[in-house]
Amino acid sequence: MALIVKKFGGSSVANAERVNNVANIITDEYRKGNDVIVVVSAQGDTTDELIEKANEINPNGVSKREMDVLLTAGEQISIALLAMAVEKLGFPVISLLGWQAGFETDANHTVARIKKINTERLKAELAKKNIIIVAGFQGINKYDDITTLGRGGSDTSAVAIAAAMNADRCQIYTDVDGVYSADPRKVTSAVKMDEITYDEMLELATLGAQVLNNRSVEMAKKYNVELEVLSSLEKKKGTIVKEKVKMEKTLIRGVAKDENVSCISIIGLKDAPGVAFKIFNILAQKKVNIDMILQSVGRDGTKDISFTVSFSQSPDAVRALDGLKDRFEVKAISVNDETAKVSIVGAGMQSHPGIASKMFEALYDANVNIQMIATSEIKLSVLIEQKSADKAVQAIHDAFIN
Amino acid sequence: MALIVKKFGGSSVANAERVNNVANIITDEYRKGNDVIVVVSAQGDTTDELIEKANEINPNGVSKREMDVLLTAGEQISIALLAMAVEKLGFPVISLLGWQAGFETDANHTVARIKKINTERLKAELAKKNIIIVAGFQGINKYDDITTLGRGGSDTSAVAIAAAMNADRCQIYTDVDGVYSADPRKVTSAVKMDEITYDEMLELATLGAQVLNNRSVEMAKKYNVELEVLSSLEKKKGTIVKEKVKMEKTLIRGVAKDENVSCISIIGLKDAPGVAFKIFNILAQKKVNIDMILQSVGRDGTKDISFTVSFSQSPDAVRALDGLKDRFEVKAISVNDETAKVSIVGAGMQSHPGIASKMFEALYDANVNIQMIATSEIKLSVLIEQKSADKAVQAIHDAFIN
């Protein structure tokens, strides 16, 4: 007998038919004699609809505490409906809200971090042979207030339960059937991977592959929870995410594209010691996350600094920099939202020379201009113009995979 | 400085505009220097929409525990939105779910009774000068499971808070501006009452006036909480509900109609001692509430027993009676759903003869046939055919009031 944690996203429970489908998957597992804990997100577009309701009341931004009260109603609805569907099939089942399932978080509303899971109730319900349906994305802080883990938080909820309960496997059901070497909707030759390492998956998640939430992969790595990404609509094996995988002939595991990127350039900055440090320090104080950085020599002893941030943080970054203009004699600050980051990821690439030149050659052949380059041990990213992104992914994928 | 409890129903918070309107009412009260606790229902048709979702999953009736999890999401949404609207006006505010507000109930899901209110958090938030928005209709049982108080339970939540916190007044806002002598949408000459006793209000609530939930009036009577029924859309005085009211010239306070009535007849029952007792005992075991009863002599030494139940309990009653046919030699069991109960209510009527004959005369003049009659100290009800109900209410109202 094993303990299996299964997580289903919003599209997997979007309507009654889908809910019934998920109930079948769950009860098939239970029928094998396994204990089953299920984590669910809000149905389909519920979260967006609730956000819209809040915007109607106050378009200028509402209290984060109340936003958490509002949004967690979404998962509350889906756990009840899924429990009803399981019950209809004749199985013992109970739904639990985040706080009932023991999720204790810090007090950072809308982006709370799990502090611990009090597993008492989960264990008691498993002892009663109940299938447990847990509301993902939500917890409670020490003031007894409802918190949420941020978008994609249901993945994190599932991994946290798997870690706390020492589950045998954590299965993340989604609308794709695994992790591909590129977005299969865009690159027809993309291949599904049987296995991928946590680190590779982390890079791919960060890079916009959008299969798994990043924090959930970090947590899985930290607690060594084996993940499986698979489809809720098709019965087939997915992709296993774990610490070490079998060596395969392809060094490059995937090609990812991220269009949620703004490139900000500070032009004609007077060259003095510590200027770059001061600029990035101000951005850090404003909690702006910098990704790629390019520094180049400008005219007349000045220099230019360009860096990328996520599209949503771009206004914050520009506001923070505006105050700098006088302090540092800056000629201009420009923002380019029409950019995309394309990356290749592979755990073995560090020890293989020639990967970079092969990537750049593929881009050159496809007539794509490279604006910035960034590297890490297991990835290589380039910033290019957004409209060439799909073409670039296809060209790189053709060069490395197949 | 006073403590005012205000309750707003689903139609009062149906959309963003209405929510903002309620926020204005609340903050006007707070600006006077009063402490304000607000109880809200789910927005507009939310509860019905959620019930529809449950029916889609399992039309054959779902777990009551899960139904409570599902439905309480409705109030969760409305408290968050109302708190956001109050916050936008610049006032300190916090929303609390039933369990956060301290509502401890028994374990009877969907029809739970409040056992106590743990007022600790309510008092702490008032001490911080917060306006408190509480989710009506919901609580928590000793197993830490979410419960609901049944339809109209938000009225009960408000009265319970007013009682537990020793509030100075409990105001129930609705879409009518008070309690009328008859349904003002049907009877144009209906008059609004300034005051009404708990007992009169109880009879009117039971009789389908639908202004206040019955249990809330019982609780207000028990703890002597002064209620005011008033409109959320118009700024004017409503109707006060309390123990004793000034004597007025009209003995009859209101005329009410209830179309949610089924009349069940057991025809040709062999007359033997204890038969009636046994029949009603079986119905009691099935938790069927009997309202009016008529026993009459039939042919050949048999008798007929007719009684009324609420429309929703009619199938349960018939099922319970089916088993009787053999046991008691019954000729037939018939059900008539096309009936209505029309009643007059007035605390002084008991000591005034001639009320009944005046009512029957009004019905006779209006050509309405009386099928059953029931009386209590402060009311007189008749069962008539449903299609004549509005005509009957108008005729009785004309005879007694104006």
mmCIF file of N, CA and C in Angstrom, chain B residues 7 17 88 98 100 120 135 139 145 163 167 180 262 294 305 308 330 356 373:
data_model
loop_
_atom_site.group_PDB
_atom_site.id
_atom_site.type_symbol
_atom_site.label_atom_id
_atom_site.label_comp_id
_atom_site.label_asym_id
_atom_site.label_seq_id
_atom_site.Cartn_x
_atom_site.Cartn_y
_atom_site.Cartn_z
ATOM 1 N N LYS B 7 -27.524 43.677 9.225
ATOM 2 C CA LYS B 7 -27.483 42.512 8.349
ATOM 3 C C LYS B 7 -28.014 42.892 6.962
ATOM 4 N N GLU B 17 -22.278 47.939 -7.499
ATOM 5 C CA GLU B 17 -22.978 49.181 -7.143
ATOM 6 C C GLU B 17 -23.691 49.017 -5.796
ATOM 7 N N LYS B 88 -12.063 51.072 0.596
ATOM 8 C CA LYS B 88 -11.911 52.110 -0.429
ATOM 9 C C LYS B 88 -12.377 53.471 0.084
ATOM 10 N N GLY B 98 -17.450 32.665 9.318
ATOM 11 C CA GLY B 98 -18.227 32.232 10.470
ATOM 12 C C GLY B 98 -17.344 31.720 11.604
ATOM 13 N N GLN B 100 -14.186 32.250 12.124
ATOM 14 C CA GLN B 100 -13.304 33.295 12.661
ATOM 15 C C GLN B 100 -14.077 34.213 13.609
ATOM 16 N N GLU B 120 -14.363 36.473 21.469
ATOM 17 C CA GLU B 120 -13.011 37.002 21.676
ATOM 18 C C GLU B 120 -12.506 37.846 20.489
ATOM 19 N N ALA B 135 -19.386 36.798 7.763
ATOM 20 C CA ALA B 135 -20.123 35.928 6.842
ATOM 21 C C ALA B 135 -21.309 35.313 7.577
ATOM 22 N N GLY B 139 -21.045 28.489 10.339
ATOM 23 C CA GLY B 139 -20.334 28.290 11.590
ATOM 24 C C GLY B 139 -19.417 27.095 11.466
ATOM 25 N N ASP B 145 -15.425 21.200 11.301
ATOM 26 C CA ASP B 145 -16.037 21.172 9.973
ATOM 27 C C ASP B 145 -16.989 22.357 9.828
ATOM 28 N N ALA B 163 -27.116 39.412 20.274
ATOM 29 C CA ALA B 163 -27.359 38.892 21.619
ATOM 30 C C ALA B 163 -26.033 38.674 22.352
ATOM 31 N N ALA B 167 -25.624 43.999 21.772
ATOM 32 C CA ALA B 167 -25.706 45.164 20.889
ATOM 33 C C ALA B 167 -26.903 46.035 21.242
ATOM 34 N N TYR B 180 -45.238 44.911 6.436
ATOM 35 C CA TYR B 180 -46.525 45.452 5.981
ATOM 36 C C TYR B 180 -47.682 44.574 6.442
ATOM 37 N N SER B 262 -48.849 21.668 0.716
ATOM 38 C CA SER B 262 -49.529 20.522 0.091
ATOM 39 C C SER B 262 -50.551 19.985 1.071
ATOM 40 N N LEU B 294 -57.460 18.149 9.554
ATOM 41 C CA LEU B 294 -58.922 18.083 9.521
ATOM 42 C C LEU B 294 -59.320 16.622 9.531
ATOM 43 N N ILE B 305 -58.892 11.674 6.995
ATOM 44 C CA ILE B 305 -57.987 12.616 7.674
ATOM 45 C C ILE B 305 -57.228 13.396 6.614
ATOM 46 N N THR B 308 -51.955 19.296 6.214
ATOM 47 C CA THR B 308 -51.061 20.025 5.301
ATOM 48 C C THR B 308 -49.609 19.898 5.759
ATOM 49 N N VAL B 330 -56.904 1.457 4.092
ATOM 50 C CA VAL B 330 -57.152 2.813 3.599
ATOM 51 C C VAL B 330 -57.702 2.710 2.191
ATOM 52 N N ALA B 356 -63.287 35.817 13.494
ATOM 53 C CA ALA B 356 -63.409 34.684 12.567
ATOM 54 C C ALA B 356 -64.579 34.893 11.610
ATOM 55 N N ILE B 373 -59.533 25.009 8.539
ATOM 56 C CA ILE B 373 -59.363 26.177 9.399
ATOM 57 C C ILE B 373 -58.424 25.790 10.537
#
